[in-house]
Short mmCIF file of C-alpha atoms in Angstrom, two decimals:
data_model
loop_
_atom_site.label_atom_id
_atom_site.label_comp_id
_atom_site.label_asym_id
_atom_site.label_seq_id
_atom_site.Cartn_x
_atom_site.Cartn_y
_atom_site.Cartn_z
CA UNK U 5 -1.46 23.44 -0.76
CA UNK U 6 -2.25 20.62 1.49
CA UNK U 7 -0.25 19.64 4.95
CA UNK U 8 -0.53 16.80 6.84
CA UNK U 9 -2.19 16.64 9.57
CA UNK U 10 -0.42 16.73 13.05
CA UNK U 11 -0.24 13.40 13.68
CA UNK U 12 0.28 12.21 10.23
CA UNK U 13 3.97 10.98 11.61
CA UNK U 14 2.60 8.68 14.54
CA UNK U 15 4.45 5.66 13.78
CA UNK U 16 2.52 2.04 12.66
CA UNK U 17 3.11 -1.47 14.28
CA UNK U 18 3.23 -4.69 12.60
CA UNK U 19 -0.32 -5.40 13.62
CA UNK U 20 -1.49 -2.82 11.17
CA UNK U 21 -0.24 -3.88 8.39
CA UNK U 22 -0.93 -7.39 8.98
CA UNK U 23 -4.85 -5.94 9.34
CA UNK U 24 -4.48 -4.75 5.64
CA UNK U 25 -2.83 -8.18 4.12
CA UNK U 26 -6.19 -10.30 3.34
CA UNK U 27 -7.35 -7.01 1.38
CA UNK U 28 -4.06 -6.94 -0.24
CA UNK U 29 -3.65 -10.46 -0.72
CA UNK U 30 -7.42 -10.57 -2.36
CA UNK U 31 -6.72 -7.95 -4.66
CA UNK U 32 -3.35 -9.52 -6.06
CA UNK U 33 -5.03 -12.67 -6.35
CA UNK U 34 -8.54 -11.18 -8.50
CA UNK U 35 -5.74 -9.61 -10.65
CA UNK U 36 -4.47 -12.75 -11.47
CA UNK U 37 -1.39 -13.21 -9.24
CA UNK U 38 -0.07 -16.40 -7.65
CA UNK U 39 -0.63 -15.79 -3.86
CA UNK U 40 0.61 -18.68 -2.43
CA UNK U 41 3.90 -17.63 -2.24
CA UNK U 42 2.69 -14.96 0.28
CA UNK U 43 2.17 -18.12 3.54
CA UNK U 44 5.42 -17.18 3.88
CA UNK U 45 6.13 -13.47 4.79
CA UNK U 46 7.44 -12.23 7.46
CA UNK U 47 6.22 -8.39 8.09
CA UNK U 48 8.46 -5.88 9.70
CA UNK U 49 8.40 -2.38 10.88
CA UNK U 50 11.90 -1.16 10.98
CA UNK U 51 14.24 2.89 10.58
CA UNK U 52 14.43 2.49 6.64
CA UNK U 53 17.12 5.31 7.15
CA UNK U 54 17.04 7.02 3.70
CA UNK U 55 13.18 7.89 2.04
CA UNK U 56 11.87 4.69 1.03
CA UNK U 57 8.47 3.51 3.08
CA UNK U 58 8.80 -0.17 2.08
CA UNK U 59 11.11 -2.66 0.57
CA UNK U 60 11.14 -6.23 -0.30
CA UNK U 61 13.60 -9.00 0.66
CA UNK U 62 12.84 -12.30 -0.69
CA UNK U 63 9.67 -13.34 2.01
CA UNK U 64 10.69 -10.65 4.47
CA UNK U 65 8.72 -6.95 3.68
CA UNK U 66 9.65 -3.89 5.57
CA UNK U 67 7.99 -0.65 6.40
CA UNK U 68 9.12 2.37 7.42
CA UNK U 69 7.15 2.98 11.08
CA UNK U 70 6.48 6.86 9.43
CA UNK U 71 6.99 6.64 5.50
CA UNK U 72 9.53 8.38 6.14
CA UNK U 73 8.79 11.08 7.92
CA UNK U 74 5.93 11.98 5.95
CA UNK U 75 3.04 9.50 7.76
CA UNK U 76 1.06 6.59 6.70
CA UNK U 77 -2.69 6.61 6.07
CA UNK U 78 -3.94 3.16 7.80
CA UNK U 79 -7.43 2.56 5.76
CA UNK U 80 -10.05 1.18 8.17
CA UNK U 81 -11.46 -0.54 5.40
CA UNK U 82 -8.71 -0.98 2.38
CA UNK U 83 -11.50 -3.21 0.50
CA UNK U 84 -13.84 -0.65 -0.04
CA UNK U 85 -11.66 2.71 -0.70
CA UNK U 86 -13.87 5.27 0.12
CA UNK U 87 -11.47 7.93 0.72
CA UNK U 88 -10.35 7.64 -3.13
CA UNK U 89 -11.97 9.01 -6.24
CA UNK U 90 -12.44 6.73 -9.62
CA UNK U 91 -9.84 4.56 -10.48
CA UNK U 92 -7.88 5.20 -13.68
CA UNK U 93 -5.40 3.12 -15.19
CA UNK U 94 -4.51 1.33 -11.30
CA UNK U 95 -4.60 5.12 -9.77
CA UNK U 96 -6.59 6.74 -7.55
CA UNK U 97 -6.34 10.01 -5.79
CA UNK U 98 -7.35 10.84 -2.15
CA UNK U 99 -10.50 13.00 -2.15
CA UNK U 100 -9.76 13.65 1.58
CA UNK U 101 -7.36 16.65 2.36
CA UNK U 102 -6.71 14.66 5.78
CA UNK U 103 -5.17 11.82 3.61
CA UNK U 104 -3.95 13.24 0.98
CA UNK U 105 -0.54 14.27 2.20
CA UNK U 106 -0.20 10.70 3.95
CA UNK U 107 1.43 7.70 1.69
CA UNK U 108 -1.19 4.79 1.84
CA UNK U 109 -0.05 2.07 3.53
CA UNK U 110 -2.47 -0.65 1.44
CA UNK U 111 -1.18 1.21 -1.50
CA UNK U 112 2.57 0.54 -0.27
CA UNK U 113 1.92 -3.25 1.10
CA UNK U 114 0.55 -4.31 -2.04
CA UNK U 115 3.29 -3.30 -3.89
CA UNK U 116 5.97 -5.14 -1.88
CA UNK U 117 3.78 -8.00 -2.13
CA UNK U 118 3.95 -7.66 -5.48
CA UNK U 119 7.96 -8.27 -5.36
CA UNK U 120 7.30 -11.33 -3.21
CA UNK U 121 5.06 -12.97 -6.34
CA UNK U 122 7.75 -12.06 -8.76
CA UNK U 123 7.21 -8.61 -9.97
CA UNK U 124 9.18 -5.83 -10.21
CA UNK U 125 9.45 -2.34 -11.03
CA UNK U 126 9.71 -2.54 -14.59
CA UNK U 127 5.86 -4.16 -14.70
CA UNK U 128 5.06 -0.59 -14.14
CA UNK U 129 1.11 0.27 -12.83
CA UNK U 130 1.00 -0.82 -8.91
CA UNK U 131 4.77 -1.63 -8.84
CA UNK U 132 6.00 1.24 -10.57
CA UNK U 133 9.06 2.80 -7.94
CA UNK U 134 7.54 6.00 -6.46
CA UNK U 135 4.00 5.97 -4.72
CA UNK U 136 2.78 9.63 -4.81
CA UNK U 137 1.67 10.92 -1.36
CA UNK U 138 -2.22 10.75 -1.44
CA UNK U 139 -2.52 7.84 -4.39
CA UNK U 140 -3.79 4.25 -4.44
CA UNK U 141 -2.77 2.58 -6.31
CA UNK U 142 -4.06 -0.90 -7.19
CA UNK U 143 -3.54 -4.41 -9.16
CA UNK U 144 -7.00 -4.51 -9.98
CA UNK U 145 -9.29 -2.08 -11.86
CA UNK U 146 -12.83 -0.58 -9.99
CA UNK U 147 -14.37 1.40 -12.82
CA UNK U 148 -15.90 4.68 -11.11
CA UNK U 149 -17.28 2.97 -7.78
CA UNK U 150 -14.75 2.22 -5.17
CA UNK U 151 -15.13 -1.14 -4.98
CA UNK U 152 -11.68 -3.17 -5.21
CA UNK U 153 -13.20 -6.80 -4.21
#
C-alpha cells in the first residue's frame, strides 16, 4: 500500500501551473497538435467541489488547488520525467512512493489543454477521463528513456 505523504494536500497557485505550460505546450505541439489556440488561456485555481482536479471551459482551464483532496505532484522539471518509469502506450507510472499517491499536475494540464485544441475524451490515450493517481500520462511517446522533448 502506498499513502501520501503529509503534505501531499498543500494546495497549488496559478504560478505553478503556469511554470509547467511551455513543457506542456511543447509536448502537444511535437505530437502534432495546433498550439496556437493556447495564446489564449486563462489558468485558474478554483474549489472544483465534487472529485474532478481539472476541467476545461472553452480558453479558461481550472484546477482543483488539492486534486481533490488527494494532492498534486508539481514536477520540477516536467520535460525530463525522471520520477516515471518507461513510457508505454502514453503511460507512465511513478517509480517514487513519494509521488505515487499524488495526481500529476503536468499529467492533468496537458490534458485540459488538450480540450482547448479540440480534443476530447473519446480520443482516448492522454485525454482519456480518469488520470490514475501516480501516472503520466503523455501526447507524445519516449521509448524507455524519460525524455518527453
Amino acid at each position: 500500500m502506498v499513502s501520501a505523504p503529509a503534505a501531499a494536500t498543500e494546495p497549488i497557485t496559478v504560478e505553478d501551473v503556469e511554470r509547467l505550460v511551455p513543457a506542456a505546450r511543447s509536448a502537444l505541439a511535437v505530437a502534432g497538435y495546433d498550439v496556437e489556440v493556447l495564446d489564449t488561456v486563462t489558468l485558474e485555481v478554483v474549489d472544483l467541489d465534487d472529485v474532478r482536479v481539472g476541467e476545461a471551459i472553452g480558453p479558461i482551464v481550472r484546477f482543483d488547488p488539492t486534486a481533490a483532496g488527494v494532492g498534486w505532484f508539481v514536477d520540477p522539471t516536467p520535460w525530463l520525467a525522471e520520477e516515471f518509469g518507461p513510457n508505454r502506450m502514453g503511460v507512465a507510472r511513478a517509480t517514487m512512493t513519494s509521488i505515487a499517491g499524488r495526481v500529476d499536475l503536468w499529467s492533468t494540464l496537458v490534458h485540459e489543454l488538450g480540450h482547448v485544441v479540440g480534443l476530447d475524451h473519446e480520443d482516448g490515450g492522454f485525454m482519456r477521463a480518469t488520470l490514475v493517481r501516480g501516472e503520466r500520462w503523455s501526447p507524445i511517446m519516449w521509448g524507455d528513456g524519460p525524455r518527453i522533448v
